Amino acid sequence: MTTLASPALPLLLEEVEVTAVERLSPSFVRVELASPALAEFGVDGGTWDQRIKLIFPPEGREPAPIVGADEAWMYAWFEQPAEERGHMRTYTLRAVRGSGEHTRFVVDLVVHEAHGHSGPGSSWAARARVGDRIVVMAPRRGVPFGGIEFLPGTATRLLLAGDETAVPAIAAILAQLPAYARGAAFLEVPLDADVLRDVTGPAGVEVTWLPRNGAAPGALLHPAVVAHLGEGAAEVEVADEEIDPDLWETPSYSSSGEDVDAVVRHVGHDLDDLYAWIAGEAKVVTGLRRVLVNELEVDRHQVAFMGYWRIGVPMKS
Ligand SMILES: Cc1cc2nc3c(=O)[nH]c(=O)nc-3n(C[C@H](O)[C@H](O)[C@H](O)COP(=O)(O)OP(=O)(O)OC[C@H]3O[C@@H](n4cnc5c(N)ncnc54)[C@H](O)[C@@H]3O)c2cc1C
């Protein structure tokens, strides 16, 4: 029986050690994280786009002690100055390797210093070494945790679209899709060299990489998705002041306060069989949401739009 650091919590809050670091490309660092406590990790079904939290200690420091942590610990952690406690950021479980006490999480972190913005997550990734220790928050086996948004239901046509921060999620989804899945995936990345060879899916899902090589985020993704949607879709402009940096519109949650239970069914709609999963920079995702929901009137139950980050806005905490 594995000893947990924080058995009072309904999730795993555990210190993990970096056991492998691989610079996949100029913008991606892959780390493998291990702890015997990851034996207690588990979700019901596939991990799909399962999000997890990573807590990075301040540079040069060890992670804050977590043994015995409960909900009060979480509040107390947030109350401390960030220079003391470090930073919590959201990432995707790209893959899970091994089993039992040898379970390891694979996480692909974007290094974005090269693009003029930095942050604790990106900086940690750029200097990550085997033996480094951070804290991970992840689902605990048998306890509902949430954090999976990919819910295609009975849709028979998939549209997956995202930027580099969504590449780990789209890659994980593609790897878990059944062989009969059909659709298209569009992945916009900073550079030609960021096209990752290990991203593969079923033959019926066409994967298109869009290296923007200096163009603005979304400059390639937006027109590519609009072209894919075909007749009736047109490119839209979104003003900066209209952007919600916390954009999160899924069938079960609406950051803008829309009625998630309101069912609008367009029987006979050309896109009735579509499920769209779109994540990345909030302005880019807002633009694609307008195309799909406002212009093409795709039912909000067939789409998930997630702002993974916003230009110029550090993630909260
Ligand atoms: C559900 C979910 C899953 C995610 N999965 C992943 C994942 O698997 N891998 C991953 O790398 N990211 C992922 N992200 C995005 C990641 O959480 C953000 O990019 C986060 O801002 C990174 O933290 P940071 O400390 O590097 O930068 P922050 O401190 O949050 O931000 C500092 C500055 O950097 C800018 N910035 C943040 N991200 C980027 C970027 N990608 N490119 C350019 N500038 C940026 C901000 O605008 C800000 O100006 C995910 C986000 C969510 C919500």
Coordinates of C-alpha atoms and ligand atoms in Angstrom, one line a residue:
M1 CA 0.0 0.0 0.0
T2 CA 1.5 3.3 -1.1
T3 CA 1.9 6.1 1.5
L4 CA 0.3 9.3 0.4
A5 CA 1.6 12.7 1.4
S6 CA -1.9 14.2 1.7
P7 CA -4.5 11.4 2.3
A8 CA -7.1 13.9 3.5
L9 CA -7.4 15.4 0.0
P10 CA -9.7 13.9 -2.6
L11 CA -6.9 14.3 -5.2
L12 CA -3.2 13.4 -5.3
L13 CA -1.0 16.2 -4.1
E14 CA 2.4 14.7 -4.2
E15 CA 6.1 15.7 -4.6
V16 CA 7.5 14.1 -7.7
E17 CA 11.0 13.8 -9.1
V18 CA 12.1 14.5 -12.6
T19 CA 13.4 11.2 -14.0
A20 CA 14.0 12.3 -17.6
V21 CA 14.2 15.5 -19.5
E22 CA 14.1 15.7 -23.3
R23 CA 14.3 18.9 -25.4
L24 CA 11.8 17.8 -28.1
S25 CA 12.2 21.0 -30.2
P26 CA 13.0 24.7 -29.7
S27 CA 9.6 25.2 -28.0
F28 CA 8.9 21.9 -26.2
V29 CA 10.5 20.3 -23.2
R30 CA 9.3 16.8 -22.2
V31 CA 9.7 15.8 -18.6
E32 CA 9.0 12.5 -16.9
L33 CA 7.8 12.8 -13.3
A34 CA 7.9 9.9 -10.8
S35 CA 6.9 9.1 -7.3
P36 CA 5.7 5.8 -5.7
A37 CA 2.6 7.7 -4.8
L38 CA 1.6 7.9 -8.5
A39 CA 0.5 4.3 -8.0
E40 CA -2.7 5.9 -6.6
F41 CA -3.3 7.9 -9.8
G42 CA -6.3 6.9 -11.9
V43 CA -9.2 8.1 -13.9
D44 CA -12.4 6.4 -15.1
G45 CA -11.6 5.5 -18.7
G46 CA -9.1 7.3 -20.9
T47 CA -7.0 10.3 -19.8
W48 CA -7.8 12.2 -23.1
D49 CA -7.0 15.9 -22.3
Q50 CA -6.7 15.3 -18.6
R51 CA -5.3 18.5 -17.0
I52 CA -3.1 18.4 -14.0
K53 CA -1.5 21.2 -11.9
L54 CA 2.2 21.6 -11.3
I55 CA 3.6 23.6 -8.5
F56 CA 7.0 25.0 -9.2
P57 CA 9.1 26.1 -6.2
P58 CA 10.9 29.4 -6.4
E59 CA 14.2 29.0 -8.4
G60 CA 16.9 27.2 -6.3
R61 CA 14.5 26.1 -3.6
E62 CA 12.9 22.8 -2.7
P63 CA 9.1 22.4 -2.9
A64 CA 7.0 23.5 0.0
P65 CA 6.3 20.6 2.4
I66 CA 3.0 18.9 1.7
V67 CA 2.9 16.0 4.1
G68 CA -0.5 16.1 5.9
A69 CA -1.8 18.8 3.5
D70 CA -5.6 19.3 3.6
E71 CA -7.9 21.9 2.2
A72 CA -6.7 24.4 4.8
W73 CA -3.2 23.8 3.5
M74 CA -4.4 24.9 0.0
Y75 CA -5.9 28.1 1.3
A76 CA -2.7 28.8 3.4
W77 CA -0.5 28.1 0.3
F78 CA -2.5 30.6 -1.8
E79 CA -2.2 33.2 1.0
Q80 CA 1.6 33.2 1.0
P81 CA 3.6 35.5 -1.3
A82 CA 4.4 33.9 -4.6
E83 CA 8.2 34.5 -4.1
E84 CA 7.9 32.2 -1.1
R85 CA 5.5 29.5 -2.2
G86 CA 6.2 29.3 -5.9
H87 CA 3.7 29.1 -8.7
M88 CA 0.9 26.7 -9.7
R89 CA 0.3 26.2 -13.4
T90 CA -2.0 24.0 -15.5
Y91 CA -0.6 21.4 -17.8
T92 CA -1.8 18.3 -19.7
L93 CA -1.0 14.7 -19.0
R94 CA 0.7 13.9 -22.3
A95 CA 1.1 10.2 -21.4
V96 CA 1.4 7.8 -18.4
R97 CA 4.2 5.3 -18.4
G98 CA 4.7 2.3 -16.2
S99 CA 2.4 1.1 -13.5
G100 CA 2.1 0.8 -9.7
E101 CA 4.8 2.5 -7.8
H102 CA 6.7 2.9 -11.1
T103 CA 4.0 5.0 -12.7
R104 CA 5.5 8.1 -14.4
F105 CA 3.7 11.2 -15.8
V106 CA 4.9 12.5 -19.1
V107 CA 4.3 16.3 -19.5
D108 CA 5.3 18.5 -22.5
L109 CA 6.0 22.1 -21.4
V110 CA 6.2 25.0 -23.8
V111 CA 9.3 27.1 -23.4
H112 CA 8.1 30.6 -24.5
E113 CA 10.9 32.8 -23.3
A114 CA 12.1 32.9 -26.8
H115 CA 9.0 34.7 -27.8
G116 CA 9.4 37.7 -25.5
H117 CA 7.3 36.5 -22.6
S118 CA 8.5 34.3 -19.8
G119 CA 6.8 32.8 -16.7
P120 CA 7.6 30.4 -13.9
G121 CA 6.4 27.3 -15.8
S122 CA 8.4 28.1 -19.0
S123 CA 11.5 29.1 -17.0
W124 CA 11.4 25.9 -14.9
A125 CA 11.0 23.8 -18.1
A126 CA 14.0 25.5 -19.7
R127 CA 16.3 24.6 -16.8
A128 CA 14.7 21.3 -15.8
R129 CA 17.2 18.6 -14.8
V130 CA 16.9 15.0 -13.7
G131 CA 16.5 15.0 -9.9
D132 CA 14.6 18.3 -9.7
R133 CA 11.5 18.1 -7.5
I134 CA 8.1 19.8 -7.9
V135 CA 4.6 19.1 -6.7
V136 CA 1.9 17.6 -8.8
M137 CA -1.9 17.7 -8.3
A138 CA -3.7 14.9 -10.2
P139 CA -6.7 12.6 -10.1
R140 CA -6.7 10.0 -7.4
R141 CA -8.0 6.6 -8.4
G142 CA -11.7 6.1 -7.5
V143 CA -12.3 9.7 -6.7
P144 CA -14.0 12.0 -9.4
F145 CA -11.7 14.8 -10.1
G146 CA -12.8 16.4 -13.4
G147 CA -10.3 17.9 -15.8
I148 CA -11.2 16.0 -18.9
E149 CA -13.1 18.2 -21.4
F150 CA -12.9 16.0 -24.5
L151 CA -16.4 14.6 -24.7
P152 CA -17.3 13.9 -28.3
G153 CA -20.5 11.9 -27.4
T154 CA -21.9 10.3 -30.6
A155 CA -20.2 12.8 -33.0
T156 CA -18.8 11.0 -36.0
R157 CA -16.6 13.9 -37.2
L158 CA -13.9 15.5 -35.0
L159 CA -12.3 18.9 -35.3
L160 CA -9.3 19.3 -33.0
A161 CA -7.6 22.7 -33.2
G162 CA -5.0 24.4 -31.0
D163 CA -1.7 26.1 -30.6
E164 CA 1.5 24.8 -29.0
T165 CA 0.0 24.7 -25.5
A166 CA -2.7 22.4 -26.8
V167 CA -0.4 20.2 -28.7
P168 CA 0.1 17.8 -25.7
A169 CA -3.7 17.5 -25.3
I170 CA -4.4 17.0 -29.0
A171 CA -1.5 14.5 -29.2
A172 CA -2.9 12.6 -26.2
I173 CA -6.4 12.6 -27.7
L174 CA -5.1 11.4 -31.1
A175 CA -3.2 8.6 -29.4
Q176 CA -6.3 7.4 -27.6
L177 CA -8.9 7.7 -30.4
P178 CA -10.4 4.5 -31.8
A179 CA -9.1 3.3 -35.2
Y180 CA -12.4 4.2 -36.9
A181 CA -12.3 7.9 -35.8
R182 CA -12.6 10.5 -38.5
G183 CA -11.9 14.2 -38.6
A184 CA -9.1 16.7 -38.7
A185 CA -6.5 18.1 -36.3
F186 CA -4.9 21.5 -36.8
L187 CA -1.8 22.3 -34.7
E188 CA -0.2 25.7 -34.8
V189 CA 3.3 25.8 -33.4
P190 CA 5.9 28.6 -33.2
L191 CA 8.5 27.1 -35.6
D192 CA 9.0 24.5 -38.4
A193 CA 11.3 22.7 -35.9
D194 CA 8.4 22.3 -33.5
V195 CA 6.5 19.8 -35.7
L196 CA 6.7 16.7 -33.4
R197 CA 7.1 13.4 -35.1
D198 CA 5.6 11.4 -32.3
V199 CA 2.1 12.8 -32.8
T200 CA 0.1 10.2 -34.6
G201 CA -3.6 9.2 -34.7
P202 CA -6.0 7.1 -36.6
A203 CA -5.7 7.2 -40.4
G204 CA -9.1 8.9 -40.7
V205 CA -8.0 11.9 -38.8
E206 CA -5.9 14.2 -40.9
V207 CA -3.2 16.0 -38.9
T208 CA -2.1 19.4 -40.2
W209 CA 0.9 21.3 -38.6
L210 CA 0.9 25.0 -39.0
P211 CA 4.3 26.5 -38.0
R212 CA 3.8 30.3 -37.8
N213 CA 7.5 31.2 -38.0
G214 CA 7.1 34.7 -36.5
A215 CA 3.5 35.4 -37.5
A216 CA 1.0 36.3 -34.7
P217 CA -0.7 33.5 -32.7
G218 CA -3.7 32.3 -34.7
A219 CA -2.5 33.8 -37.9
L220 CA -2.5 30.4 -39.5
L221 CA -4.9 28.5 -37.3
H222 CA -7.9 30.7 -37.8
P223 CA -7.9 30.7 -41.6
A224 CA -7.1 27.0 -41.7
V225 CA -10.0 26.0 -39.5
V226 CA -12.3 28.4 -41.4
A227 CA -11.3 26.9 -44.7
H228 CA -11.8 23.4 -43.3
L229 CA -15.3 24.3 -42.2
G230 CA -16.1 25.2 -45.8
E231 CA -19.1 27.1 -47.2
G232 CA -20.7 29.5 -44.8
A233 CA -17.6 30.0 -42.7
A234 CA -15.8 33.3 -42.8
E235 CA -12.9 34.7 -40.9
V236 CA -13.8 37.1 -38.1
E237 CA -11.9 39.8 -36.2
V238 CA -11.9 40.0 -32.5
A239 CA -11.0 43.2 -30.6
D240 CA -8.5 42.9 -27.7
E241 CA -11.0 44.5 -25.2
E242 CA -13.5 41.7 -26.0
I243 CA -11.3 38.9 -24.8
D244 CA -12.0 37.0 -21.6
P245 CA -8.5 35.7 -20.5
D246 CA -10.3 32.9 -18.6
L247 CA -12.4 31.8 -21.6
W248 CA -13.9 28.4 -20.9
E249 CA -17.0 27.4 -22.8
T250 CA -17.8 23.7 -22.7
P251 CA -21.0 21.7 -22.6
S252 CA -20.9 21.8 -18.8
Y253 CA -19.4 25.2 -18.0
S254 CA -19.6 28.7 -19.4
S255 CA -17.2 31.4 -18.3
S256 CA -19.5 34.0 -19.9
G257 CA -22.5 32.8 -17.9
E258 CA -24.4 31.2 -20.8
D259 CA -27.1 28.8 -19.9
V260 CA -25.3 25.5 -20.4
D261 CA -28.6 23.5 -20.2
A262 CA -30.3 25.4 -23.0
V263 CA -30.5 22.9 -25.8
V264 CA -30.4 24.2 -29.3
R265 CA -30.6 21.4 -31.8
H266 CA -30.3 22.2 -35.5
V267 CA -31.7 19.1 -37.0
G268 CA -30.4 18.8 -40.6
H269 CA -27.5 21.2 -39.9
D270 CA -24.5 20.4 -42.1
L271 CA -22.4 20.2 -39.0
D272 CA -24.7 18.0 -36.9
D273 CA -22.2 15.2 -36.8
L274 CA -19.3 17.4 -35.7
Y275 CA -17.6 17.7 -32.4
A276 CA -15.1 20.5 -32.1
W277 CA -12.4 20.8 -29.4
I278 CA -10.4 24.0 -29.6
A279 CA -7.8 25.3 -27.1
G280 CA -5.0 27.8 -27.0
E281 CA -4.5 31.6 -26.8
A282 CA -7.7 33.1 -25.6
K283 CA -8.1 35.6 -28.4
V284 CA -7.6 33.0 -31.1
V285 CA -10.0 30.6 -29.4
T286 CA -12.6 33.4 -29.1
G287 CA -12.3 34.0 -32.8
L288 CA -12.9 30.4 -33.7
R289 CA -15.8 30.2 -31.2
R290 CA -17.5 33.1 -33.0
V291 CA -17.1 31.3 -36.3
L292 CA -18.5 28.1 -35.1
V293 CA -21.2 29.2 -32.6
N294 CA -22.2 32.7 -33.8
E295 CA -21.9 32.3 -37.6
L296 CA -22.4 28.6 -38.2
E297 CA -24.7 28.2 -35.2
V298 CA -23.1 24.9 -34.1
D299 CA -24.9 23.6 -31.0
R300 CA -22.8 24.5 -27.8
H301 CA -23.1 20.9 -26.8
Q302 CA -21.0 19.9 -29.8
V303 CA -18.1 22.2 -28.9
A304 CA -15.5 22.9 -26.2
F305 CA -13.5 26.1 -26.4
M306 CA -10.8 26.7 -23.8
G307 CA -8.5 29.6 -23.4
Y308 CA -5.2 28.0 -22.2
W309 CA -3.4 31.3 -21.9
R310 CA -3.7 34.9 -22.9
I311 CA -1.0 37.1 -24.4
G312 CA 0.4 39.4 -21.7
V313 CA -1.6 37.8 -18.8
P314 CA 0.2 35.5 -16.4
M315 CA -1.8 32.5 -15.2
K316 CA -3.5 33.1 -11.8
S317 CA -1.4 31.9 -8.9
Ligands
LIG1 C1 -6.3 22.9 -19.3 C2 -4.9 23.5 -19.6 C3 -3.9 22.6 -20.1 C4 -2.7 23.1 -20.5 N1 -1.7 22.3 -20.9 C5 -0.5 22.7 -21.3 C6 0.6 21.8 -21.6 O1 0.4 20.6 -21.6 N2 1.8 22.4 -21.9 C7 2.0 23.7 -21.9 O2 3.1 24.2 -22.2 N3 1.0 24.6 -21.5 C8 -0.2 24.1 -21.2 N4 -1.2 25.0 -20.8 C9 -0.9 26.4 -20.9 C10 -0.1 26.9 -19.7 O3 -0.8 26.7 -18.5 C11 0.1 28.5 -19.9 O4 0.9 28.7 -21.1 C12 0.8 29.1 -18.7 O5 0.6 30.5 -18.8 C13 2.3 28.8 -18.6 O6 2.8 29.4 -17.4 P1 4.1 30.2 -17.4 O7 4.5 30.3 -15.9 O8 5.1 29.7 -18.3 O9 3.6 31.7 -17.8 P2 2.7 32.7 -17.0 O10 3.4 33.2 -15.8 O11 1.3 32.2 -16.9 O12 2.7 33.9 -18.1 C14 3.8 34.8 -18.2 C15 3.8 35.5 -19.5 O13 4.0 34.5 -20.5 C16 3.0 34.6 -21.5 N5 2.7 33.2 -21.9 C17 2.1 32.2 -21.3 N6 2.1 31.1 -22.0 C18 2.6 31.4 -23.2 C19 2.9 30.7 -24.4 N7 2.6 29.4 -24.6 N8 3.5 31.3 -25.4 C20 3.9 32.7 -25.3 N9 3.6 33.4 -24.2 C21 3.0 32.7 -23.2 C22 1.8 35.2 -20.8 O14 0.9 35.8 -21.7 C23 2.4 36.2 -19.8 O15 2.7 37.4 -20.5 C24 -2.4 24.5 -20.4 C25 -3.4 25.4 -19.9 C26 -4.6 24.9 -19.5 C27 -5.7 25.8 -19.0

